[in-house]
XYZ file of C-alpha atoms in Angstrom:
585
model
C -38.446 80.086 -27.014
C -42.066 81.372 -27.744
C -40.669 83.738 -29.603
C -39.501 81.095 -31.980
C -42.765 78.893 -32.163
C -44.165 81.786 -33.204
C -41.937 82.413 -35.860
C -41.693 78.845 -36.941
C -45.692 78.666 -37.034
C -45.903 81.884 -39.017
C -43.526 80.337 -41.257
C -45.729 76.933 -41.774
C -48.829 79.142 -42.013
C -46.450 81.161 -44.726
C -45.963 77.606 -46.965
C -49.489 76.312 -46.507
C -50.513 79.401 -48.178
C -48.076 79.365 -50.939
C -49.177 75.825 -51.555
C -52.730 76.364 -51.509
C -52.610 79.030 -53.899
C -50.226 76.770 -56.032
C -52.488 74.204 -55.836
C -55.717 76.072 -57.502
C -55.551 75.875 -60.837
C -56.821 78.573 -63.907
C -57.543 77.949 -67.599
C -54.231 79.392 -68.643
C -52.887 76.116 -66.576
C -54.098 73.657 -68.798
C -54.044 74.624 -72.529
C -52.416 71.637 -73.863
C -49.049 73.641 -75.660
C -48.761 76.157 -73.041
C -48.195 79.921 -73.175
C -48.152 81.015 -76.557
C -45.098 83.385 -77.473
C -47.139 85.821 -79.156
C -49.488 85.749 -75.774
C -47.455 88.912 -73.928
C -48.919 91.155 -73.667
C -52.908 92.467 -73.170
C -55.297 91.380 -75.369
C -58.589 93.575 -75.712
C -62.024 91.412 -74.755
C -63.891 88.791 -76.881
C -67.140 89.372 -76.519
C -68.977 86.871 -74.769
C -65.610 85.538 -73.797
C -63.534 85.243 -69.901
C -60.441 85.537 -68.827
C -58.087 82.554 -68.398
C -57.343 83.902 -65.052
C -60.525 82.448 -63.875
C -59.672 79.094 -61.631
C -60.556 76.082 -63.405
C -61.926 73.141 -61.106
C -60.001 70.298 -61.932
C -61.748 67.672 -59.735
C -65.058 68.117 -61.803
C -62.473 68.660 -65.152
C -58.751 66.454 -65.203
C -56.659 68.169 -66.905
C -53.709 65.924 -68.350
C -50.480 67.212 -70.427
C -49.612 65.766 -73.535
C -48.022 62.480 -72.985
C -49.654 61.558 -69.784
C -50.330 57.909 -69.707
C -53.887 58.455 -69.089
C -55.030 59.871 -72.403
C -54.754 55.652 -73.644
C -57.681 54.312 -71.157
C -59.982 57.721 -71.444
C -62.312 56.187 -74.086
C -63.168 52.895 -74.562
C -62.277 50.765 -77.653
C -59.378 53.372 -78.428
C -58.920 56.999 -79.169
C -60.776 60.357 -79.977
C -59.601 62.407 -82.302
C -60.656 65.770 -82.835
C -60.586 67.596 -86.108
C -60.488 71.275 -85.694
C -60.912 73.856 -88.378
C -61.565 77.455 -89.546
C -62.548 79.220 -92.614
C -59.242 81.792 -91.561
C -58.288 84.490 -92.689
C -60.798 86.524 -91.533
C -60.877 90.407 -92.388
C -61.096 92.779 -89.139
C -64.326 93.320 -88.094
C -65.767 89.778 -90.071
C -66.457 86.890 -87.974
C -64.509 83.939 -87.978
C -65.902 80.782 -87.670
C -64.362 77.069 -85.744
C -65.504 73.814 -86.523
C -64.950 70.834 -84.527
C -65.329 67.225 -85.264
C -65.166 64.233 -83.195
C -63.668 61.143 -85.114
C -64.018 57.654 -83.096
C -62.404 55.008 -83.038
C -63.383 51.584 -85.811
C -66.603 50.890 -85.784
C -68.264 53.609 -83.346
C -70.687 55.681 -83.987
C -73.265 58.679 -82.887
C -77.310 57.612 -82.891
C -79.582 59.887 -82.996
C -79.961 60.000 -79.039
C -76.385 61.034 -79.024
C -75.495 57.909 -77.881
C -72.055 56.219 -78.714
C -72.886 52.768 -80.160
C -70.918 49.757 -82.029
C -71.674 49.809 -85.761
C -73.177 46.415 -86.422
C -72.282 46.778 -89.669
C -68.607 47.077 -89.667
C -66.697 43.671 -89.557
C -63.789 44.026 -86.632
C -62.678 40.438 -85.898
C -60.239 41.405 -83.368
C -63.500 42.471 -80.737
C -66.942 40.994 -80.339
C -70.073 43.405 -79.334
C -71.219 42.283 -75.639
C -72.784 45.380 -75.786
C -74.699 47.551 -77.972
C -73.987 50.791 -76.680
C -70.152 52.031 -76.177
C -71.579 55.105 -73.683
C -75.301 55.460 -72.945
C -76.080 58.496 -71.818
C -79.963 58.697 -72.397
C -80.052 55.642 -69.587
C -78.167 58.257 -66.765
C -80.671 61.084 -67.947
C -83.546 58.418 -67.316
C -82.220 57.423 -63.669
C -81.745 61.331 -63.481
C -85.449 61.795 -64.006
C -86.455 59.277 -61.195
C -84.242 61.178 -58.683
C -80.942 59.118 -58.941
C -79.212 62.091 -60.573
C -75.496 62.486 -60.256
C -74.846 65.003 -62.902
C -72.754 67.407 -62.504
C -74.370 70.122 -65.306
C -71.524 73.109 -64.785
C -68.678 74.191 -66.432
C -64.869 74.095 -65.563
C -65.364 77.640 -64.394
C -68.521 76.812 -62.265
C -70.985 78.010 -64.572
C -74.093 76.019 -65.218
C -74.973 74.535 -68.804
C -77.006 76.675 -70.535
C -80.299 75.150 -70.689
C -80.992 73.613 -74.751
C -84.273 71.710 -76.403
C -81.654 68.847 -77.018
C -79.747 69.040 -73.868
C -80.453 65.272 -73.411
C -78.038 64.550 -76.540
C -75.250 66.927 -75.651
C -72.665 64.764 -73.826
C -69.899 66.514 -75.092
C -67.831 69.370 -73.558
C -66.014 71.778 -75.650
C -63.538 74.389 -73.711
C -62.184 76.593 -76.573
C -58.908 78.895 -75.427
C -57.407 81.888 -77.840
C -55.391 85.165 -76.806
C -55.913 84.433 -72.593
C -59.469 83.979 -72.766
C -61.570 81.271 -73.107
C -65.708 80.331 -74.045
C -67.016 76.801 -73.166
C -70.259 74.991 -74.897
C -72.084 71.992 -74.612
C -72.632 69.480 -77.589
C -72.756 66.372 -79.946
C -69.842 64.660 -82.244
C -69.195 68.449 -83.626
C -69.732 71.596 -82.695
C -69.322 75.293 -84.519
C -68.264 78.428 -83.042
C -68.160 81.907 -84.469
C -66.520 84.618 -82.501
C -66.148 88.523 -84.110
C -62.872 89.839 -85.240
C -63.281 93.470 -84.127
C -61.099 93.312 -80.853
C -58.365 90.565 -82.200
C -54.885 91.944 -82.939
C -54.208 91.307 -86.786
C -51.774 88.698 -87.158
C -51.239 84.825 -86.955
C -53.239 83.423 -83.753
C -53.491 80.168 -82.425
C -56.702 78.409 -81.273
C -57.026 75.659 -78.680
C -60.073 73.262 -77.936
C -60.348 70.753 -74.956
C -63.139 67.936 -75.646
C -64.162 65.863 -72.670
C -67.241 63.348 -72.203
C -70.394 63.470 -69.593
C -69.821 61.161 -66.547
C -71.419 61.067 -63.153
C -69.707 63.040 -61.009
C -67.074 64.092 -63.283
C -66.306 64.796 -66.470
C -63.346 62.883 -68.625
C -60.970 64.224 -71.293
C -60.924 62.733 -74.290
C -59.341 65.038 -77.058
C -57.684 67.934 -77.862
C -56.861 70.078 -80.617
C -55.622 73.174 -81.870
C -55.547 75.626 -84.847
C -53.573 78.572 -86.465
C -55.638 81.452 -87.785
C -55.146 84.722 -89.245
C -56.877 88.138 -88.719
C -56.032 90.670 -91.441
C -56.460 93.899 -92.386
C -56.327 93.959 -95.460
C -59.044 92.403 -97.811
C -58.233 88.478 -98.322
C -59.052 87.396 -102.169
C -57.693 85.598 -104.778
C -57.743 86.038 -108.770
C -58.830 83.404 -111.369
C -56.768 84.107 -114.609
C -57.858 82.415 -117.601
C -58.473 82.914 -121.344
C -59.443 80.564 -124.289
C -57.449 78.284 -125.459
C -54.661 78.879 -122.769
C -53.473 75.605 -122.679
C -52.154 76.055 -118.957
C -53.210 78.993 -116.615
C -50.856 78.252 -113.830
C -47.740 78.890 -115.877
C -48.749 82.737 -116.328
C -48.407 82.332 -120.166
C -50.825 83.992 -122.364
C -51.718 84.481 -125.687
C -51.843 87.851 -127.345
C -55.036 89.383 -129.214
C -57.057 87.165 -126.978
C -59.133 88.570 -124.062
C -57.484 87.851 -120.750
C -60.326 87.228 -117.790
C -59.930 88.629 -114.182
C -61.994 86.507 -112.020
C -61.831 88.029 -108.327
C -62.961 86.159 -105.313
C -63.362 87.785 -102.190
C -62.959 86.119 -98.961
C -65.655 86.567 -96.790
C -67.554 83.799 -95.423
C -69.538 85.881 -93.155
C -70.616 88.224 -95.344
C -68.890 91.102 -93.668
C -69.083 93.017 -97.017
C -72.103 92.295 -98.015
C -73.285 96.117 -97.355
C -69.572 97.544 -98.397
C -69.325 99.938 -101.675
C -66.608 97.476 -103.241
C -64.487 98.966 -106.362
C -61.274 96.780 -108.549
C -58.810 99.088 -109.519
C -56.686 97.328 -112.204
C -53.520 98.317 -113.839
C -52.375 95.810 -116.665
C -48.512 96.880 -117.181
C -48.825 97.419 -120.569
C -49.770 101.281 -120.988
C -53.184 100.890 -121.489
C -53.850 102.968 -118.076
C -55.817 102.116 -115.260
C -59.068 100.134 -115.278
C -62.057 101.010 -112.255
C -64.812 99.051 -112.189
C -67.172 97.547 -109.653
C -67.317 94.506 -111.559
C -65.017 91.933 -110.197
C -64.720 90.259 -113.503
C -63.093 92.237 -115.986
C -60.987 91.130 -119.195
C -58.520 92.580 -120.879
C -56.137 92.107 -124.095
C -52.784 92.305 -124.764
C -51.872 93.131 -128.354
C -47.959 93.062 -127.443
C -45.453 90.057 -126.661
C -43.357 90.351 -124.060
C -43.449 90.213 -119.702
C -46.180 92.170 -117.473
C -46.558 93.248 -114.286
C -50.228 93.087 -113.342
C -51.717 95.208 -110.108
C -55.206 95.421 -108.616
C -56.406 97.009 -105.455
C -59.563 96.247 -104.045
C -61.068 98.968 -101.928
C -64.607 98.226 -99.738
C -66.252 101.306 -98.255
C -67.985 99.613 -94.991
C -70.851 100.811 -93.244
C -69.661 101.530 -89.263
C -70.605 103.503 -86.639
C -69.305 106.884 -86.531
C -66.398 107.828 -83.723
C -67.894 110.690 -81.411
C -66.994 113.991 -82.275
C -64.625 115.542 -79.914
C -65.978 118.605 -77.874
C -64.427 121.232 -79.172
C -64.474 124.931 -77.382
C -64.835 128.048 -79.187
C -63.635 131.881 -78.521
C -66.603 133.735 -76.442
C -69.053 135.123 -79.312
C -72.320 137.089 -79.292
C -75.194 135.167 -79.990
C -78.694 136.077 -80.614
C -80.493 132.633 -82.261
C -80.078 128.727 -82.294
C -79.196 127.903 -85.944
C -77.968 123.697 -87.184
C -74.845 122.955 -88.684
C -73.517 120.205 -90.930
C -69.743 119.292 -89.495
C -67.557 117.133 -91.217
C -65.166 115.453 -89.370
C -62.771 112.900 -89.807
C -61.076 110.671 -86.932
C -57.560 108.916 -86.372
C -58.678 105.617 -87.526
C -58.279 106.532 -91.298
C -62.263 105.963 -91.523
C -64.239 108.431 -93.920
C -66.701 110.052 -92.130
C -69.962 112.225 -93.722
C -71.961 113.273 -91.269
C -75.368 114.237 -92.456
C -76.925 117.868 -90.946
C -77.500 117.576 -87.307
C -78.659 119.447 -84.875
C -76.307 121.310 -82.148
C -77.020 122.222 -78.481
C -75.678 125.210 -76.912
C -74.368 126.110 -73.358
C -74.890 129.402 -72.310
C -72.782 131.737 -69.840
C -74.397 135.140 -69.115
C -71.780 138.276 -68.592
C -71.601 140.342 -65.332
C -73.506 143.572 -66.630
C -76.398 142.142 -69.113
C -78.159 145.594 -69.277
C -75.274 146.801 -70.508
C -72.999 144.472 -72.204
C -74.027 141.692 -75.268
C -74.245 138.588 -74.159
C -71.824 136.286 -74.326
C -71.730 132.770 -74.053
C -69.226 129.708 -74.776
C -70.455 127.348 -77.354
C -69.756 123.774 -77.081
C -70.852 121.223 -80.219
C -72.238 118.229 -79.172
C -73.476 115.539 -81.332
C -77.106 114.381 -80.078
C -78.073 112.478 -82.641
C -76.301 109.242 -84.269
C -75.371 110.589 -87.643
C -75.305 108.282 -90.810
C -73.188 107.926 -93.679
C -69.492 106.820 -91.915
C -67.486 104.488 -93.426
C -64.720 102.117 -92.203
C -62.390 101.912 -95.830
C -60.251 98.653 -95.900
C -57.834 97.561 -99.366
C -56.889 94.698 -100.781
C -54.032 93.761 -103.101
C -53.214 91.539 -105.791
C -49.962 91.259 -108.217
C -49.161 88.970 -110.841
C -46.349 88.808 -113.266
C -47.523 87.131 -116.674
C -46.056 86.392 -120.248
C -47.680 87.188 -123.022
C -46.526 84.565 -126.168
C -47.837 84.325 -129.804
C -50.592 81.232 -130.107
C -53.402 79.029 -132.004
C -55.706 81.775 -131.469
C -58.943 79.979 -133.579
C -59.239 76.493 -135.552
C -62.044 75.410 -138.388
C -62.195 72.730 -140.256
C -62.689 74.015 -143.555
C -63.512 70.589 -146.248
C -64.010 66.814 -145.368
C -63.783 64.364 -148.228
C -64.078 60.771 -147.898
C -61.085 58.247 -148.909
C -61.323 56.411 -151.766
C -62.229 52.295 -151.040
C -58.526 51.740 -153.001
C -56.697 54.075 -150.601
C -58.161 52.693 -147.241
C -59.668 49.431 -145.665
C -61.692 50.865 -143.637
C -64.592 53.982 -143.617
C -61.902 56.978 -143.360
C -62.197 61.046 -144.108
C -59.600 63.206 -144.575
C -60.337 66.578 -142.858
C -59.130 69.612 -143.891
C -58.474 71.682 -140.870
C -57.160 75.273 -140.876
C -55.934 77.872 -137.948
C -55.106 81.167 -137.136
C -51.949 82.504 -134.344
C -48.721 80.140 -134.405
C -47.875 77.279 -136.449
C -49.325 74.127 -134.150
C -46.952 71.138 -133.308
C -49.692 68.502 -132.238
C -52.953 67.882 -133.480
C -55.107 65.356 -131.489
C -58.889 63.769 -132.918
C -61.270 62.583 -130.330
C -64.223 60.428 -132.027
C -67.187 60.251 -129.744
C -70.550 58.854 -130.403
C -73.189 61.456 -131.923
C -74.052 63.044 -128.154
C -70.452 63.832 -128.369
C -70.400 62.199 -124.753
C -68.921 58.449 -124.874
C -65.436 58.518 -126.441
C -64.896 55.732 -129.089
C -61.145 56.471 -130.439
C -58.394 58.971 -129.755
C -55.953 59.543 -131.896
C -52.352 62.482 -131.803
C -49.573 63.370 -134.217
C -46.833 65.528 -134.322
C -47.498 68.355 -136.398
C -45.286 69.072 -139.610
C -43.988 72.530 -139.407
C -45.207 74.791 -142.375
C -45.235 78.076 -143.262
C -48.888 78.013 -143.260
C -51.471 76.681 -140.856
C -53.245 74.404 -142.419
C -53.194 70.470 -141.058
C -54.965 67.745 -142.880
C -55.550 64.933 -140.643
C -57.169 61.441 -141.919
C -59.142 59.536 -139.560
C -60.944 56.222 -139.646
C -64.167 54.810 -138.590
C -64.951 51.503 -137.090
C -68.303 51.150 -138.911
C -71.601 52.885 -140.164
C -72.995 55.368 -138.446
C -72.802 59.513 -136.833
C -70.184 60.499 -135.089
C -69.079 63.487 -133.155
C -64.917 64.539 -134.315
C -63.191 67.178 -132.108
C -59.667 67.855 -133.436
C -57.169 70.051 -131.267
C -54.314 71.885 -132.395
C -51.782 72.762 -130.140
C -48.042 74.397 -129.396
C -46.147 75.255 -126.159
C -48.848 77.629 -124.707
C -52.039 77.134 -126.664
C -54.744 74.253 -127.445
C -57.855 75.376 -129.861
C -60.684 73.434 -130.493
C -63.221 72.364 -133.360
C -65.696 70.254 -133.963
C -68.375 68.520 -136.495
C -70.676 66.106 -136.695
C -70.363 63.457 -139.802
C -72.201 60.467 -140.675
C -70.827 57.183 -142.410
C -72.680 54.971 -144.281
C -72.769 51.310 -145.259
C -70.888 52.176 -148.595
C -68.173 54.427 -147.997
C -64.951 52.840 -147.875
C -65.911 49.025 -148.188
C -63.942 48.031 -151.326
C -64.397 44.043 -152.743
C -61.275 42.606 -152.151
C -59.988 41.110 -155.822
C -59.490 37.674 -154.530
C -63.237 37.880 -153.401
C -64.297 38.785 -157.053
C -62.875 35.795 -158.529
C -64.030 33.131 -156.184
C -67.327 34.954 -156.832
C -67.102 35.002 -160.925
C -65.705 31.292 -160.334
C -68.888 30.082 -158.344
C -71.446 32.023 -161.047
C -69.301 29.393 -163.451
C -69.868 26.845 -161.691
C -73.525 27.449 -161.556
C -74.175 28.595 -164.776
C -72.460 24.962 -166.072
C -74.385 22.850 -163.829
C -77.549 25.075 -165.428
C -76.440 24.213 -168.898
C -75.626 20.994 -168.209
C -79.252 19.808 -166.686
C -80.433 21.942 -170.006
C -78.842 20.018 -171.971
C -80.088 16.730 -170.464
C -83.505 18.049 -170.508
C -83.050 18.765 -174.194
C -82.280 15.498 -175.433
C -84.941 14.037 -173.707
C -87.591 16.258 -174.859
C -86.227 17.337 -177.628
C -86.069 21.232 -176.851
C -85.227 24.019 -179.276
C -81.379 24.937 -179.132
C -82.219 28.454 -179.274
C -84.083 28.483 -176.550
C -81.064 26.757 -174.599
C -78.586 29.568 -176.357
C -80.961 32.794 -175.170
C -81.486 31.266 -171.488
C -77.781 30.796 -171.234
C -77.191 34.381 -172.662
C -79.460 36.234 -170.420
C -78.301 34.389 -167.518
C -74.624 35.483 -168.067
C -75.954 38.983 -168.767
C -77.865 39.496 -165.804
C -74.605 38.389 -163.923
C -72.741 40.617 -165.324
C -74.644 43.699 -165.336
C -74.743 42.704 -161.322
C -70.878 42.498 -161.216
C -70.634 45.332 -163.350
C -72.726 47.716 -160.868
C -71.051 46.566 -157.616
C -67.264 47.387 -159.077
C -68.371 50.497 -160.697
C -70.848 52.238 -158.187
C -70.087 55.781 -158.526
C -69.133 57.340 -154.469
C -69.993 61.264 -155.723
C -73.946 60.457 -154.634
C -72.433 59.814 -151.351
C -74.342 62.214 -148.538
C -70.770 63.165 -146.923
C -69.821 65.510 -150.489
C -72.613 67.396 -149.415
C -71.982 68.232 -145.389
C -70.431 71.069 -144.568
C -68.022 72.001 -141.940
C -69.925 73.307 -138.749
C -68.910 74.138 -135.234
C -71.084 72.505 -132.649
């Protein structure tokens, strides 16, 4: 019988155990999507980082699944949402760098305390401000300094805050989980964390953050988030391809006999490079050879149609510490004085190494008979000094297939002349415009004022085909004045530019409609019988001379005339147009 309490109470001791080391909980309990798959495994140490082994105290720090009814009532007004970011990829070695940024809910807001308030100036009908503040924190850290504190300044793991100028207005708390490990901060609305590379296994990672707000004696969650982001080893970059009058760079259609420019960006937001020996190696697919520069823009021509296949590779020679030089033992040898040595080594990271001279220390082993026999000794190298001059060597690649196509390689205008009042009603010139590459199928005229800035009229027409490029385009103008004309030509692949400046005056192109000339001849008629008339009256009453009457009348009608005479006949080749010249602004 005591034989079996004892075994029965053994077993209950057994199951409170289990249970109570069920019931403590560690960071790698909590990460809001669980294990990752690509988590097996052992993951070498972030520095400054812990292991999510470490127990996690969940009565200072809830921790609540996705879906738990809870995450509704954890902030008032409605819900947190946190925006988490990185400037990924990252090269090995580079830092990486997290962002996180607390969005709240309609018409909340951080003040400068770090207090959550209600935006007075944001209309929400549906809720009326009792209250000015949504959580006041600086009010707990003023009981706090009259001894009424019930802060509980520690982390999940039991580590205090870390002690800030600003620690008043950090009443956030950001828990931050990658690759079993996890680093914890304090904060505001946002917070930025940069972690280095060198220990992260290249590939696609995810990262997880856990957001949770100040209380008294414990802290609440209020949002989480999570990330992919990518560790490479191989240089990230990108090229801009582009060329002049390319009418559309993402379709990988060129022109040929037009200089083709290689923009390369490399990506490397924390300057990882900066220091690195960085060289292009381009090969353009068309014979011409291989192109090194350490220029990353370069340019290049194609004088042949037809399909390429472009390749670069990027190589950055970075400045790293050396590997130690193994030991390595030589075969007994006489030796009668210290000398140096300059070793060059090389170690099973791929890394170029150049060590500099350095000095060597030697261990020596006297033989059994020394009055007799040499001495001998066994000579180990050892490298005492840090030596300078290693290099860690990491590539990057880039290939592009393109299409080289015959186009509008360059357009001029080459004569303006202005349209003759009987041809057009309004001021119009007809502009001679010529081009060289393919025949064009569009030309477009944009007429802007004379700072070439505000456009006034825009005007396109399909293109006549021709043997010969050469397009002459008439365009009108609304009224007197200078005006800057760009006119585009333009096929499949290519769109080439020129412009001018012209100026219209108050004359060109304003022709006297005929039905105006006679009501004006008709109304001098008029007049000049009225004028006779009175004469006439006059005359008889004071007896005047009829010749008099006869040359008055004359030189009336001549005057007239000559006036009619000048404003049909007004000769257009004085006109300041004739004399402008095309130009190219």
């Amino acid at each position: 019988m005591k034989k079996d309490l004892v075994l029965g109470g053994l077993v209950l001791l057994s199951l409170w155990l289990i249970s109570g080391i069920q019931a403590v909980k560690r960071f790698q309990d909590v990460r809001f999507h669980g294990k990752q798959s690509n988590d097996q495994g052992h993951h070498s140490q972030i520095r400054g980082w812990s292991p999510d082994r470490n127990t996690w105290d969940e009565q200072l720090y809830p921790a609540w699944k996705a879906g738990d009814a809870r995450w509704e009532n954890c902030w008032r007004g409605g819900k947190v949402e946190a925006l988490l970011t990185s400037d990924s990829p990252a090269l090995i070695g580079s830092n990486i760098t997290f962002a996180v940024t607390l969005r709240f809910p309609r018409c909340q807001k951080e003040n400068d305390d770090g207090d959550i308030i209600y935006d007075r100036k944001c209309r929400n009908d549906s809720f009326s401000y009792q209250d000015q503040y949504v959580y006041n924190w600086t009010k707990w850290v003023d009981d706090c300094n009259e001894g009424n504190c019930t802060f509980l300044n520690k982390f999940p793991d039991g580590r205090p805050f870390p002690h800030h100028p600003d620690w008043r207005r950090r009443n956030f708390v950001y828990i931050f989980q990658t690759l079993d490990q996890f680093y914890s901060l304090t904060g505001r609305s946002s917070a930025v964390l940069s972690i280095n590379t060198t220990n992260i296994t290249a590939g696609t990672q995810m990262m997880e953050v856990s957001v949770y707000r100040r209380d008294h004696r414990r802290h609440y969650p209020v949002a989480k988030a999570s990330a992919m982001y990518i560790v490479t080893e191989q240089i990230p970059l990108y090229v801009n391809i582009s060329q002049k009058n390319d009418r559309n760079s993402s379709d990988k259609i060129f022109i040929k006999d037009s200089p083709i420019t290689f923009d390369v960006k490399l990506h490397d937001p924390s300057h990882y490079l900066a220091k690195a020996a960085v060289s292009f190696n381009w090969t353009f697919g068309d014979g011409s050879g291989s192109f090194v520069s350490n220029n990353p823009l370069s340019s290049h021509t194609y004088t042949l149609l037809g399909n390429f296949s472009l390749n670069l590779t990027v190589k950055a020679a970075i400045p790293g510490p050396c590997k130690p030089v193994t030991p390595t033992t030589f075969i007994p040898t006489t030796y009668t004085s210290s000398t140096t040595t300059a070793p060059v080594t090389s170690n099973s990271t791929g890394n170029s190494t150049d060590l500099p001279f350095t000095e060597t220390a030697f261990v020596t082993t006297e033989g059994s008979n020394v009055t007799t026999a040499p001495t001998t000794e066994t000579t180990t190298h050892i490298q005492t000094t840090p030596a300078a001059g290693c290099f860690i060597d990491r590539y990057g690649y880039y290939k592009a297939n393109i299409r080289i196509v015959d186009g509008i390689v360059e357009v001029n205008i080459v004569e303006m002349t202005n349209v003759s009042p009987s041809e057009a009603q309004k001021s119009s010139i007809d502009f001679v415009v010529a081009c060289q590459g393919s025949i064009p199928t569009d030309a477009c005229t944009i007429i802007s004022d004379s700072t070439c800035t505000i456009p006034q009229n825009e005007v396109c027409d399909e293109v006549v085909t021709t043997d010969e490029c050469l397009v002459t385009l008439r365009r009108a103008f609304t009224g007197p004045g200078t005006y800057c004309v760009n006119i585009t030509l333009g096929d499949d692949a290519s769109l080439a530019l020129a412009s001018t400046l012209v100026s219209v005056s108050e004359a060109v192109g304003t022709p006297v409609p005929v039905k105006e000339i006679l009501i004006y001849l008709g109304l001098v008629a008029v007049i000049i019988v009225a004028v006779g008339v009175l004469l006439s009256k006059k005359c008889k009453g004071y007896n005047c001379n009829g010749k008099l009457y006869q040359d008055i009348t004359n030189e009336g009608l001549n005057v007239t005339y000559n006036q009619i005479k000048l404003s049909l006949l007004k000769n257009d080749e004085h006109h300041p147009l004739l004399k402008n010249k095309a130009g190219v602004i």
